[in-house]
Coordinates of C-alpha atoms and ligand atoms in Angstrom, one line a residue:
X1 CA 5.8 26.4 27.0
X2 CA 4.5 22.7 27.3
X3 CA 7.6 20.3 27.2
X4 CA 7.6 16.9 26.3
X5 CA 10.0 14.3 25.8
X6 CA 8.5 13.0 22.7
X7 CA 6.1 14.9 19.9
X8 CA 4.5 12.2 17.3
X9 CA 2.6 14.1 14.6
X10 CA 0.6 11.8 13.1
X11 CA -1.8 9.2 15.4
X12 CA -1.7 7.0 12.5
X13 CA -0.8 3.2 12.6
X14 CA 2.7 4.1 12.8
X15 CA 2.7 7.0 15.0
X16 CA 0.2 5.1 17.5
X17 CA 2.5 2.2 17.7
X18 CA 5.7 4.5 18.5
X19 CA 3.7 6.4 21.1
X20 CA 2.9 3.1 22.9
X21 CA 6.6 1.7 22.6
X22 CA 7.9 5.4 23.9
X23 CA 5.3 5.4 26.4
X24 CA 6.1 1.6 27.8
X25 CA 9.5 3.0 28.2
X26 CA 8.3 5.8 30.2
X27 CA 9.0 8.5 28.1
X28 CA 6.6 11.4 28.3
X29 CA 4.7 11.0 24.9
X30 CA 2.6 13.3 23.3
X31 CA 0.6 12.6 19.9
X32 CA -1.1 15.5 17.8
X33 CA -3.1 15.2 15.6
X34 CA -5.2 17.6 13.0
X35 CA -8.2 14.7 12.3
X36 CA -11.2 14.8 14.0
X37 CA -11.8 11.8 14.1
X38 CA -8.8 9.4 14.2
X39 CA -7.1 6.6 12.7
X40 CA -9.7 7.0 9.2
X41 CA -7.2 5.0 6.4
X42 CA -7.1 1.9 9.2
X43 CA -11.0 2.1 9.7
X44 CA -11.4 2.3 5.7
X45 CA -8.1 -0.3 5.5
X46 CA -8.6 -4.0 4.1
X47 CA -12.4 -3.3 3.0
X48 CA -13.8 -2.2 6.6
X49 CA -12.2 -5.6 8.6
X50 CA -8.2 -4.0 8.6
X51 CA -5.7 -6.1 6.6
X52 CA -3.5 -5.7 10.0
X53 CA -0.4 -7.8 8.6
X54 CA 1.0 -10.5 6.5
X55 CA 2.6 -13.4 8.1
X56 CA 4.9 -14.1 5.1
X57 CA 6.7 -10.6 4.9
X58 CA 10.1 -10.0 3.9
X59 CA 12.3 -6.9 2.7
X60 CA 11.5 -8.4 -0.3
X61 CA 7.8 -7.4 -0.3
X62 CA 8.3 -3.6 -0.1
X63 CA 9.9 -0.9 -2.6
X64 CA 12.6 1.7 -1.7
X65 CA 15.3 3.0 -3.1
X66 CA 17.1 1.2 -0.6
X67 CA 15.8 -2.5 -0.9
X68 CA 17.7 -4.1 2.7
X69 CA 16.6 -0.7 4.5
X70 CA 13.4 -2.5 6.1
X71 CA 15.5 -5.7 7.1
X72 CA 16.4 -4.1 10.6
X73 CA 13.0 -3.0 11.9
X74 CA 11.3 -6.2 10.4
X75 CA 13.1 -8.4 12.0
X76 CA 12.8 -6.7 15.5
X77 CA 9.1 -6.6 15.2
X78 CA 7.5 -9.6 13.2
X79 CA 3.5 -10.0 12.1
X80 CA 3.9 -12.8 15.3
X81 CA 4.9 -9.8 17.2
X82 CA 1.6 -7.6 16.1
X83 CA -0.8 -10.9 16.2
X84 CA 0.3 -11.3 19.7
X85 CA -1.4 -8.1 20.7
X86 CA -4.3 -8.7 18.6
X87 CA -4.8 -12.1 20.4
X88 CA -4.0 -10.3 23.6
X89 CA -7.3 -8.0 23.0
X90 CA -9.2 -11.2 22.1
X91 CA -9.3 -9.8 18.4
X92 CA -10.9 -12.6 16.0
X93 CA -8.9 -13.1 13.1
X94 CA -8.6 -14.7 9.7
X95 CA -6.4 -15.7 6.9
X96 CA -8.1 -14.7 3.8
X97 CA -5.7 -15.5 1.2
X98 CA -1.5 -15.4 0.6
X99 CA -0.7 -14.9 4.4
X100 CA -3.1 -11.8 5.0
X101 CA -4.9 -11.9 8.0
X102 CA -7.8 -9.8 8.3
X103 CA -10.3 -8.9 11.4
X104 CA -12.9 -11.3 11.5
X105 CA -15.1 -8.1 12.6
X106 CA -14.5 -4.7 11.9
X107 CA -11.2 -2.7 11.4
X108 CA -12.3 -0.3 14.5
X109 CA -11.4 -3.2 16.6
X110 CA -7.6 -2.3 15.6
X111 CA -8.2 1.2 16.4
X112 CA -9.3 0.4 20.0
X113 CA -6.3 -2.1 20.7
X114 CA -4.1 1.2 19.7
X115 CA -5.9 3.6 21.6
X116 CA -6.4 1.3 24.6
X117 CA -2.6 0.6 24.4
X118 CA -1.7 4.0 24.2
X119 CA -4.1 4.7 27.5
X120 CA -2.4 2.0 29.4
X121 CA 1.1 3.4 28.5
X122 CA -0.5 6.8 29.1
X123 CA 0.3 8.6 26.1
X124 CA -1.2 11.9 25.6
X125 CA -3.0 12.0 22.4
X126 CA -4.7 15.8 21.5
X127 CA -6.2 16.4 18.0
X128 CA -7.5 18.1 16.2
X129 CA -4.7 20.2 16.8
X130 CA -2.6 22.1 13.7
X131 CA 0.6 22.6 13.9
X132 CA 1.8 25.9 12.5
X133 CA 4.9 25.4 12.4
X134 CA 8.5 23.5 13.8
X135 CA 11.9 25.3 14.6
X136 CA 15.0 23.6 15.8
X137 CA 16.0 25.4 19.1
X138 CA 19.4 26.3 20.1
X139 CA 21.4 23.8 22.4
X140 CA 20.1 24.4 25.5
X141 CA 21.0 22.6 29.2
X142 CA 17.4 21.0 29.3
X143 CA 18.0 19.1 26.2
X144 CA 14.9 20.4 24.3
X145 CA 15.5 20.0 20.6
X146 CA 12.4 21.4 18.9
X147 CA 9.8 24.1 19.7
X148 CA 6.1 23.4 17.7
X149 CA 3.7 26.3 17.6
X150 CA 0.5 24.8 17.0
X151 CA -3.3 25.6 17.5
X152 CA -2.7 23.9 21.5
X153 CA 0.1 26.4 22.0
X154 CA 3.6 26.2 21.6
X155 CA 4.8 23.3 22.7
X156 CA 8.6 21.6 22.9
X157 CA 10.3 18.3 22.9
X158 CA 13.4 16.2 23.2
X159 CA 12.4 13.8 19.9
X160 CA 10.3 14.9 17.4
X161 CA 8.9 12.2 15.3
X162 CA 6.8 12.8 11.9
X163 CA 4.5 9.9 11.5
X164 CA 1.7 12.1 9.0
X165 CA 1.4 9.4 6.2
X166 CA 1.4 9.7 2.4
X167 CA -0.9 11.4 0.1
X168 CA -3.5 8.7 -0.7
X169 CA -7.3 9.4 0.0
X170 CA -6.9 13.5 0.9
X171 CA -10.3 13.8 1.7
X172 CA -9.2 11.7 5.1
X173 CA -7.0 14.1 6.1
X174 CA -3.5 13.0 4.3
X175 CA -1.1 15.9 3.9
X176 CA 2.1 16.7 2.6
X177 CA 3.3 17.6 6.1
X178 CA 5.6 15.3 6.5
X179 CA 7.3 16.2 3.4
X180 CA 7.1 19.6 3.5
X181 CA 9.3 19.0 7.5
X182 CA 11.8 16.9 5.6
X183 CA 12.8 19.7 3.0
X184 CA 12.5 22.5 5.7
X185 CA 15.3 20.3 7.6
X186 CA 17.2 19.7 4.6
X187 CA 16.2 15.8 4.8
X188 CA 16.3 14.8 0.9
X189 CA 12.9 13.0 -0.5
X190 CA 12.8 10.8 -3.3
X191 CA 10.5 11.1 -6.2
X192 CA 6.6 10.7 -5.0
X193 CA 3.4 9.1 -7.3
X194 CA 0.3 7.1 -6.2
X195 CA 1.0 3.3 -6.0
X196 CA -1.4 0.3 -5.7
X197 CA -3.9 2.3 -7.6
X198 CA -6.2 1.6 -10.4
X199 CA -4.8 2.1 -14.1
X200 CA -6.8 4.3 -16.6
X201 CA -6.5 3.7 -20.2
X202 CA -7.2 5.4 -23.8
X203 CA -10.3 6.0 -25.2
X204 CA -10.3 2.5 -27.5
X205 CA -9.3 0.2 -24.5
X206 CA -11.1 2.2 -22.4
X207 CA -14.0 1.6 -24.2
X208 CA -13.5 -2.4 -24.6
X209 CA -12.9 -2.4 -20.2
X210 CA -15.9 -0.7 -20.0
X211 CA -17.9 -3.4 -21.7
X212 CA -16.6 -5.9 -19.3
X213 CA -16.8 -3.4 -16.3
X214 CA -17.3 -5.7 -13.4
X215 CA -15.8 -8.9 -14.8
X216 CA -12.4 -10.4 -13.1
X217 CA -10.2 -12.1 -14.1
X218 CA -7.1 -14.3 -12.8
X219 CA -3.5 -13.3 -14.1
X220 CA -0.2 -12.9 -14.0
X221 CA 0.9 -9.5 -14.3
X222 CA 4.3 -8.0 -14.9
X223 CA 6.9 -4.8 -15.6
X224 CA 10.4 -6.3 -16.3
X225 CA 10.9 -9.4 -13.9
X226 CA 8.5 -8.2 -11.5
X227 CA 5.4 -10.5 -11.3
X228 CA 2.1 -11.2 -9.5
X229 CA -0.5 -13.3 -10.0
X230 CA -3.9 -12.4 -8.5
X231 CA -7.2 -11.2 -10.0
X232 CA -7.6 -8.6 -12.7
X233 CA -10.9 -6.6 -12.8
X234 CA -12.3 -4.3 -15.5
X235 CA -14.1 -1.1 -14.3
X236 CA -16.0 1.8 -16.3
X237 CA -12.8 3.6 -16.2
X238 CA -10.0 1.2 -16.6
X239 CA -8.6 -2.0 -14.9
X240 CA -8.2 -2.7 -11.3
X241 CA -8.4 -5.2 -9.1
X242 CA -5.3 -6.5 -6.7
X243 CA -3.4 -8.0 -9.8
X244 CA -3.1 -4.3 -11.1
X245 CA -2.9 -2.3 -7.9
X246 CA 0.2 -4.7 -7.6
X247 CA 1.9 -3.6 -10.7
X248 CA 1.0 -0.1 -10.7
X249 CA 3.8 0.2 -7.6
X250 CA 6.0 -0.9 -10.2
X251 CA 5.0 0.9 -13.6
X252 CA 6.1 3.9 -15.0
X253 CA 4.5 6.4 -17.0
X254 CA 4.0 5.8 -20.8
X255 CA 5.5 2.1 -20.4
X256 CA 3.4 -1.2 -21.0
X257 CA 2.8 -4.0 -19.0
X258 CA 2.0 -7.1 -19.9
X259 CA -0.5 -9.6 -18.8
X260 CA -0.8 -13.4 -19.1
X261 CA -4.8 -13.5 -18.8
X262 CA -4.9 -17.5 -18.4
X263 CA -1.7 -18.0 -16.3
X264 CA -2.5 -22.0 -15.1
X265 CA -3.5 -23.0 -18.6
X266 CA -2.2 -23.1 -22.0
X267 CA -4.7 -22.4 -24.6
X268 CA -3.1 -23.1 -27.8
X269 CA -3.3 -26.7 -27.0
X270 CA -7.3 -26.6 -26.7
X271 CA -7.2 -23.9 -29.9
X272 CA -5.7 -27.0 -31.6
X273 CA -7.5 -29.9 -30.3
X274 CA -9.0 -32.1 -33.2
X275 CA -12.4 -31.9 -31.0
X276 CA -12.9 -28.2 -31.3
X277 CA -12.0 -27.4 -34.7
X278 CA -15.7 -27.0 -35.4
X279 CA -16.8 -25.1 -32.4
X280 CA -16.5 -21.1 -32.8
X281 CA -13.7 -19.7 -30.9
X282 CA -15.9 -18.2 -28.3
X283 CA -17.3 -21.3 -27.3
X284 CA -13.4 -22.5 -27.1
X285 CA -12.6 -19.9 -24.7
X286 CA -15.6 -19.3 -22.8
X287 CA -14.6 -22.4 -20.4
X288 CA -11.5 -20.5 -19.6
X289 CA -11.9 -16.8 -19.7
X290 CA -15.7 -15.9 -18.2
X291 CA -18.4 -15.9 -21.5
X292 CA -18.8 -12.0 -21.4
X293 CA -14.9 -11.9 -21.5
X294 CA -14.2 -14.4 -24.3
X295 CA -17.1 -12.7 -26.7
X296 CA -15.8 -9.1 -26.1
X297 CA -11.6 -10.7 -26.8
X298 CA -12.8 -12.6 -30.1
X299 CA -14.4 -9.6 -30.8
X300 CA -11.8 -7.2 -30.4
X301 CA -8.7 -9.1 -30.9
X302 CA -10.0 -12.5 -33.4
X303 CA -12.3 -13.1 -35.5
X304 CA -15.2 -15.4 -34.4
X305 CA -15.0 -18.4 -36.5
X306 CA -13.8 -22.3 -35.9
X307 CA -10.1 -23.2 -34.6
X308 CA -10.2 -25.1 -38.6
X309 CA -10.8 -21.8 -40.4
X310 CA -8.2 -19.9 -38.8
X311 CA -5.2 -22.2 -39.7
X312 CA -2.5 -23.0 -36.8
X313 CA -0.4 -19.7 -37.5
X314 CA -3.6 -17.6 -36.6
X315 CA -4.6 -19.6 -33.3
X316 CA -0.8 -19.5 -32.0
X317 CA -1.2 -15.9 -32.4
X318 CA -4.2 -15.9 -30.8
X319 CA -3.0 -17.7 -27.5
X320 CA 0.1 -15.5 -27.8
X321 CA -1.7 -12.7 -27.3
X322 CA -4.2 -14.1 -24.6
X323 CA -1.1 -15.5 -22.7
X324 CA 0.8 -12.0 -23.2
X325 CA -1.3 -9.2 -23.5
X326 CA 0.3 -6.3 -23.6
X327 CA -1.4 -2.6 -22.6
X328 CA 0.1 0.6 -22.6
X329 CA -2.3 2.3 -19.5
X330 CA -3.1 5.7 -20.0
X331 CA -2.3 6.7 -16.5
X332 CA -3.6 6.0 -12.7
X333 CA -6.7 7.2 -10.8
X334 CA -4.2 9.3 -8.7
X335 CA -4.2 10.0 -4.7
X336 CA -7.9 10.1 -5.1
X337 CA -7.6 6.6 -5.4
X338 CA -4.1 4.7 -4.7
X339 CA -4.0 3.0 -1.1
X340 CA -0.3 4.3 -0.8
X341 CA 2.6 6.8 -2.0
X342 CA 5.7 5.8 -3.5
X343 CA 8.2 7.6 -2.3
X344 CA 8.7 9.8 0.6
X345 CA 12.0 10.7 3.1
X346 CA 14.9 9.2 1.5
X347 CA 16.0 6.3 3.9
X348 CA 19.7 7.4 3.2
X349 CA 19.3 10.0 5.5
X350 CA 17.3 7.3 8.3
X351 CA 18.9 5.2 10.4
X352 CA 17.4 1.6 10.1
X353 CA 17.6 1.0 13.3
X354 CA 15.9 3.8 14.7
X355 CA 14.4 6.1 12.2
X356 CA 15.9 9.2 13.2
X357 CA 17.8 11.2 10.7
X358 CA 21.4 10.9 10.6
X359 CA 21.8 14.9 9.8
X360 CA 19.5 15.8 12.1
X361 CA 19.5 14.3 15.4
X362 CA 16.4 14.3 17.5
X363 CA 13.9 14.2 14.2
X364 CA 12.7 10.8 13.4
X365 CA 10.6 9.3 10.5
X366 CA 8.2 6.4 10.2
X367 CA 5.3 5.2 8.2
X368 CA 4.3 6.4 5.0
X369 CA 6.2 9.3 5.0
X370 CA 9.0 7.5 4.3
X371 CA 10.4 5.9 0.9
X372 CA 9.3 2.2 2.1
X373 CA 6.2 1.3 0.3
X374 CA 4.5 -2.1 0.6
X375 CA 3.1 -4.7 -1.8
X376 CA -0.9 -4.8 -1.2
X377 CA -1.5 -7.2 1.2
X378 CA -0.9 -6.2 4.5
X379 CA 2.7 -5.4 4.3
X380 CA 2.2 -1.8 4.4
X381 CA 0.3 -2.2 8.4
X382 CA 3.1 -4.7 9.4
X383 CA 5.9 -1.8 8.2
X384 CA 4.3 1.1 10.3
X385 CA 4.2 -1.3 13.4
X386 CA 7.8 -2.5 13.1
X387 CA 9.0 1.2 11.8
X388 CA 7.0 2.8 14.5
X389 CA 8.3 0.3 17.0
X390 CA 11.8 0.7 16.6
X391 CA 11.1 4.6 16.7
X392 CA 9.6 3.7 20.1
X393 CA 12.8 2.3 21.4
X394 CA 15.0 5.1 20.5
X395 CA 13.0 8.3 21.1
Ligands
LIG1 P1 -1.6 7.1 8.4 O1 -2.1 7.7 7.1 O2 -2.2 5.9 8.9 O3 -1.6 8.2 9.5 C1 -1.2 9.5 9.3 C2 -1.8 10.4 10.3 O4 -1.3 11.7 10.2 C3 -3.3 10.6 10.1 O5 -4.0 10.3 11.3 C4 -3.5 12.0 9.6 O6 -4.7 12.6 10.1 C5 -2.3 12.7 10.3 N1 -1.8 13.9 9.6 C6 -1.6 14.1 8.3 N2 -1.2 15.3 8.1 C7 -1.2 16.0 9.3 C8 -0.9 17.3 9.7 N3 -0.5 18.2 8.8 N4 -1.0 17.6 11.0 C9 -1.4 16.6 11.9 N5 -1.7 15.4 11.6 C10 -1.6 15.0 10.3 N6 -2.4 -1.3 4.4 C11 -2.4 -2.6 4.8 O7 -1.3 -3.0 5.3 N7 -3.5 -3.3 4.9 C12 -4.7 -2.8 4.4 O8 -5.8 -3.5 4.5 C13 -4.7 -1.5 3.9 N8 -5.9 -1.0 3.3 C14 -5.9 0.3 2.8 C15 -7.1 0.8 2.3 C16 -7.1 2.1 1.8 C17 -8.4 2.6 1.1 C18 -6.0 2.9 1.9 C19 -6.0 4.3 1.4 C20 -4.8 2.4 2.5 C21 -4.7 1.1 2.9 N9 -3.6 0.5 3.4 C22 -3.6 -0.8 3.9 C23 -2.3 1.4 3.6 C24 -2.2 1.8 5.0 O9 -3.5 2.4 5.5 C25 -1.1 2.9 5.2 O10 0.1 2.4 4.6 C26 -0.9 3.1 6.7 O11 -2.0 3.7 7.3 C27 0.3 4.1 6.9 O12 0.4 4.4 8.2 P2 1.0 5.8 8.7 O13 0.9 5.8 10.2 O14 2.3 6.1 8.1 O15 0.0 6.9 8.1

C-alpha cells in the first residue's frame, strides 16, 4: 500500500493550487485524477484566454448559505496574491472590463504556471486514475487516516482532500464525486442547480428572442434587491449573455425577474418630447434600443404609431414596461450549459480557515464542490486559489 501524506482528487484550479501550497510545505502530495487530459474547464474558462481573477472581490461577490464563510480564505490569499505568480511566469495580462483580468494569450498559459508550480514543489500528479472507492481506516500509530482503492492501486493518506468540482459541462469530465464522498461521510450538502447559465423561455417569448437571436443588449437585471447591470443577449433558445448568467445564480424556479432594458436613460421623457410626436415609435426608440430590437418591442408589446396618437397614459406605459420588463423564464439550459453549481458541501460542516470538516478530521473540501459559488467574472478562479490555498496550509 502506497502512503501519502496528502491525496487531492481533483487536479482542478483548486486542487492544483492546494497541491502546490502542501507541497511548498513539504508535505508528500499526491493528485489523482480520472481526466485524460487535465485542467479542461480552465482551458475552456473566460472564452479560451482564462478569466484567472478579479481584483475587486469581496465575500460579497459569491453565494452560500453562509455569506462571511469566504471572508477567511479571501483575505489570506488576494487576486494580488494570484497576479503575483502570473507576473512571476511572465504571463501577459489584461483588464477587460469591471476588474476581470484575462490572459492576454491563451488560458493554457494558466495551466502551465500550475503544473510547472506543482513540478517545482514536486507534487505527484497521476491521472487518469479512478478511484473506486474511500474508507476511513481505524486509528492506527502511523497516522494514516484514509485508504483509496483506485485503478493505480490502493493507496493511503494522512489528509484527504476532495477538490472534483461541480456538475457544469459533464462532457469534460465533471462528476458527482465529490458529493457522493460528502454523504458517504455523513458531511451534509445543500440543495444543488446550474448557476450562471442561460435562461429558456415559453413558446411565445421564446419565439419573440428568437427573432432577435444574436442582438444584445445593455441592462439592469434583478430578483428581489439583487442587481447587475451588464449586457443582455437573445439566442434561438432564450436569453443569455452575462447580464442573465448573473441573475440565473440568483433566480428560482417559476419566479420572474425583471429587467430594466435602457438602464442610463429614461425614455418617457423622449416618448414625450414635443419634437417626436410625429415620428412612429420605432423610429423614437431605435436610437436607444438597436433597430431590429425596437421593431420587434413595438411590435410585440405597442402599437406602431406616433408618440401624439398614443396619448401620455399609453407612452408612460410604454416606458414602464421598457424600463421594467418583467419575464417569467421557463427554465435554464442545465449543467449542459451553466459555468457553475450552486450548491455543494455545506460550509457549516468546513472550517473557514482550513477546509477540513469539523466532523471528520483529516477530509478537506475546496473548490466547487463546496456551497461557495461565485458571480461571473472571475470570482469563481480567485475562490479555488484562496480555498485551495488555505487547504494547502493545513493538510
Ligand atoms: P474543476 O472543475 O476545475 O476541477 C475538478 C477536477 O476534478 C477536474 O480536473 C475533473 O476531471 C476532476 N474530477 C471530477 N470528478 C472526478 C472523479 N470522479 N475522479 C477523479 N477526478 C475527478 N471561472 C472564473 O473564475 N473565470 C472564468 O473565466 C471562468 N470561465 C468558465 C467557463 C466555462 C465554460 C465553465 C464551465 C466554467 C468557467 N468558470 C470560470 C468556472 C471555473 O472553471 C470553476 O469554478 C473552477 O474550475 C472550479 O475549480 P475546481 O478546482 O473546484 O473544479
Amino acid at each position: 500500500m502506497q502512503s501519502w501524506d496528502v491525496i487531492i482528487i481533483g487536479a482542478g484550479a483548486a486542487g492544483l493550487m492546494c497541491a502546490i501550497e502542501a507541497g511548498k510545505r513539504g508535505r508528500k502530495v499526491l493528485v489523482l485524477d480520472h481526466a485524460t487530459k487535465l485542467c479542461e474547464k480552465i482551458r475552456i474558462s473566460g472564452g479560451g484566454r482564462c478569466n484567472f481573477t478579479n481584483i475587486h472581490t469581496t465575500a460579497a461577490d459569491f453565494l452560500s448559505n453562509n455569506r462571511h464563510f469566504a471572508k477567511s480564505a479571501l483575505a489570506r490569499y488576494t487576486p494580488r496574491d494570484f497576479l503575483d505568480l502570473v507576473e512571476k511566469h511572465s504571463i501577459k495580462w489584461h483588464e477587460k472590463t469591471l476588474g476581470q483580468l484575462f490572459c492576454d494569450t491563451s488560458a493554457q498559459e494558466i495551466i502551465n504556471l500550475l503544473l510547472e508550480e506543482c513540478r517545482s514543489a514536486s507534487v505527484t500528479i497521476k491521472h487518469p486514475v479512478t478511484v473506486k472507492n474511500v474508507r476511513p481506516l481505524p486509528k492506527q500509530a502511523s497516522g494514516e487516516k484514509f485508504s483509496l482503492e483506485s485503478s493505480d492501486g490502493t493507496l493511503c493518506c494522512h489528509s484527504l482532500v476532495i477538490a472534483t468540482g461541480g456538475l457544469s459541462i459533464p462532457k469534460i469530465g465533471a462528476t458527482d464525486f465529490g458529493h457522493r464522498i460528502a454523504k458517504q461521510f455523513g458531511v451534509p450538502l445543500t440543495p444543488l442547480r446550474p448557476a450562471l447559465v442561460p435562461l429558456t423561455l415559453d413558446a411565445a417569448d421564446k419565439e419573440f428572442c428568437k427573432t432577435l437571436s444574436g442582438v444584445s443588449q445593455n441592462c439592469i437585471t434583478s430578483v428581489k434587491k439583487q442587481k447587475f447591470q451588464e449586457n443582455l443577449l437573445f439566442t434561438h433558445r432564450g436569453l443569455s449573455g452575462p447580464a442573465i448568467l448573473q441573475i440565473s445564480s440568483y433566480w428560482e424556479p417559476g419566479k420572474s425577474i425583471t429587467l430594466n432594458l435602457l438602464p442610463d436613460h429614461n425614455i418617457e421623457a423622449d416618448l414625450t418630447a414635443a419634437e417626436n410626436s410625429k415620428k412612429t415609435l420605432t423610429n423614437v426608440l431605435a436610437p436607444f434600443l438597436s433597430k431590429r430590437f425596437a421593431q420587434e418591442w413595438v411590435e410585440r408589446y405597442a402599437q406602431n404609431r406616433t408618440p401624439a396618437d398614443l396619448g401620455s397614459k399609453k407612452l408612460r406605459k410604454i416606458a414602464e414596461d421598457i424600463h421594467n420588463w418583467v419575464i417569467t423564464p421557463a427554465g435554464d439550459e442545465g449543467y449542459a450549459k451553466a459555468e457553475v453549481t450552486l450548491g455543494g458541501v455545506d460550509t457549516k460542516d468546513l472550517s473557514s480557515a482550513t477546509m477540513e470538516s469539523k466532523t471528520q478530521p483529516g477530509l478537506f473540501f475546496i473548490g466547487e464542490v463546496m456551497d461557495v459559488t461565485g458571480h461571473l467574472g472571475g470570482f469563481n478562479f480567485q475562490w479555488a486559489w484562496a480555498c485551495g490555498h488555505a487547504a494547502g496550509q493545513a493538510v
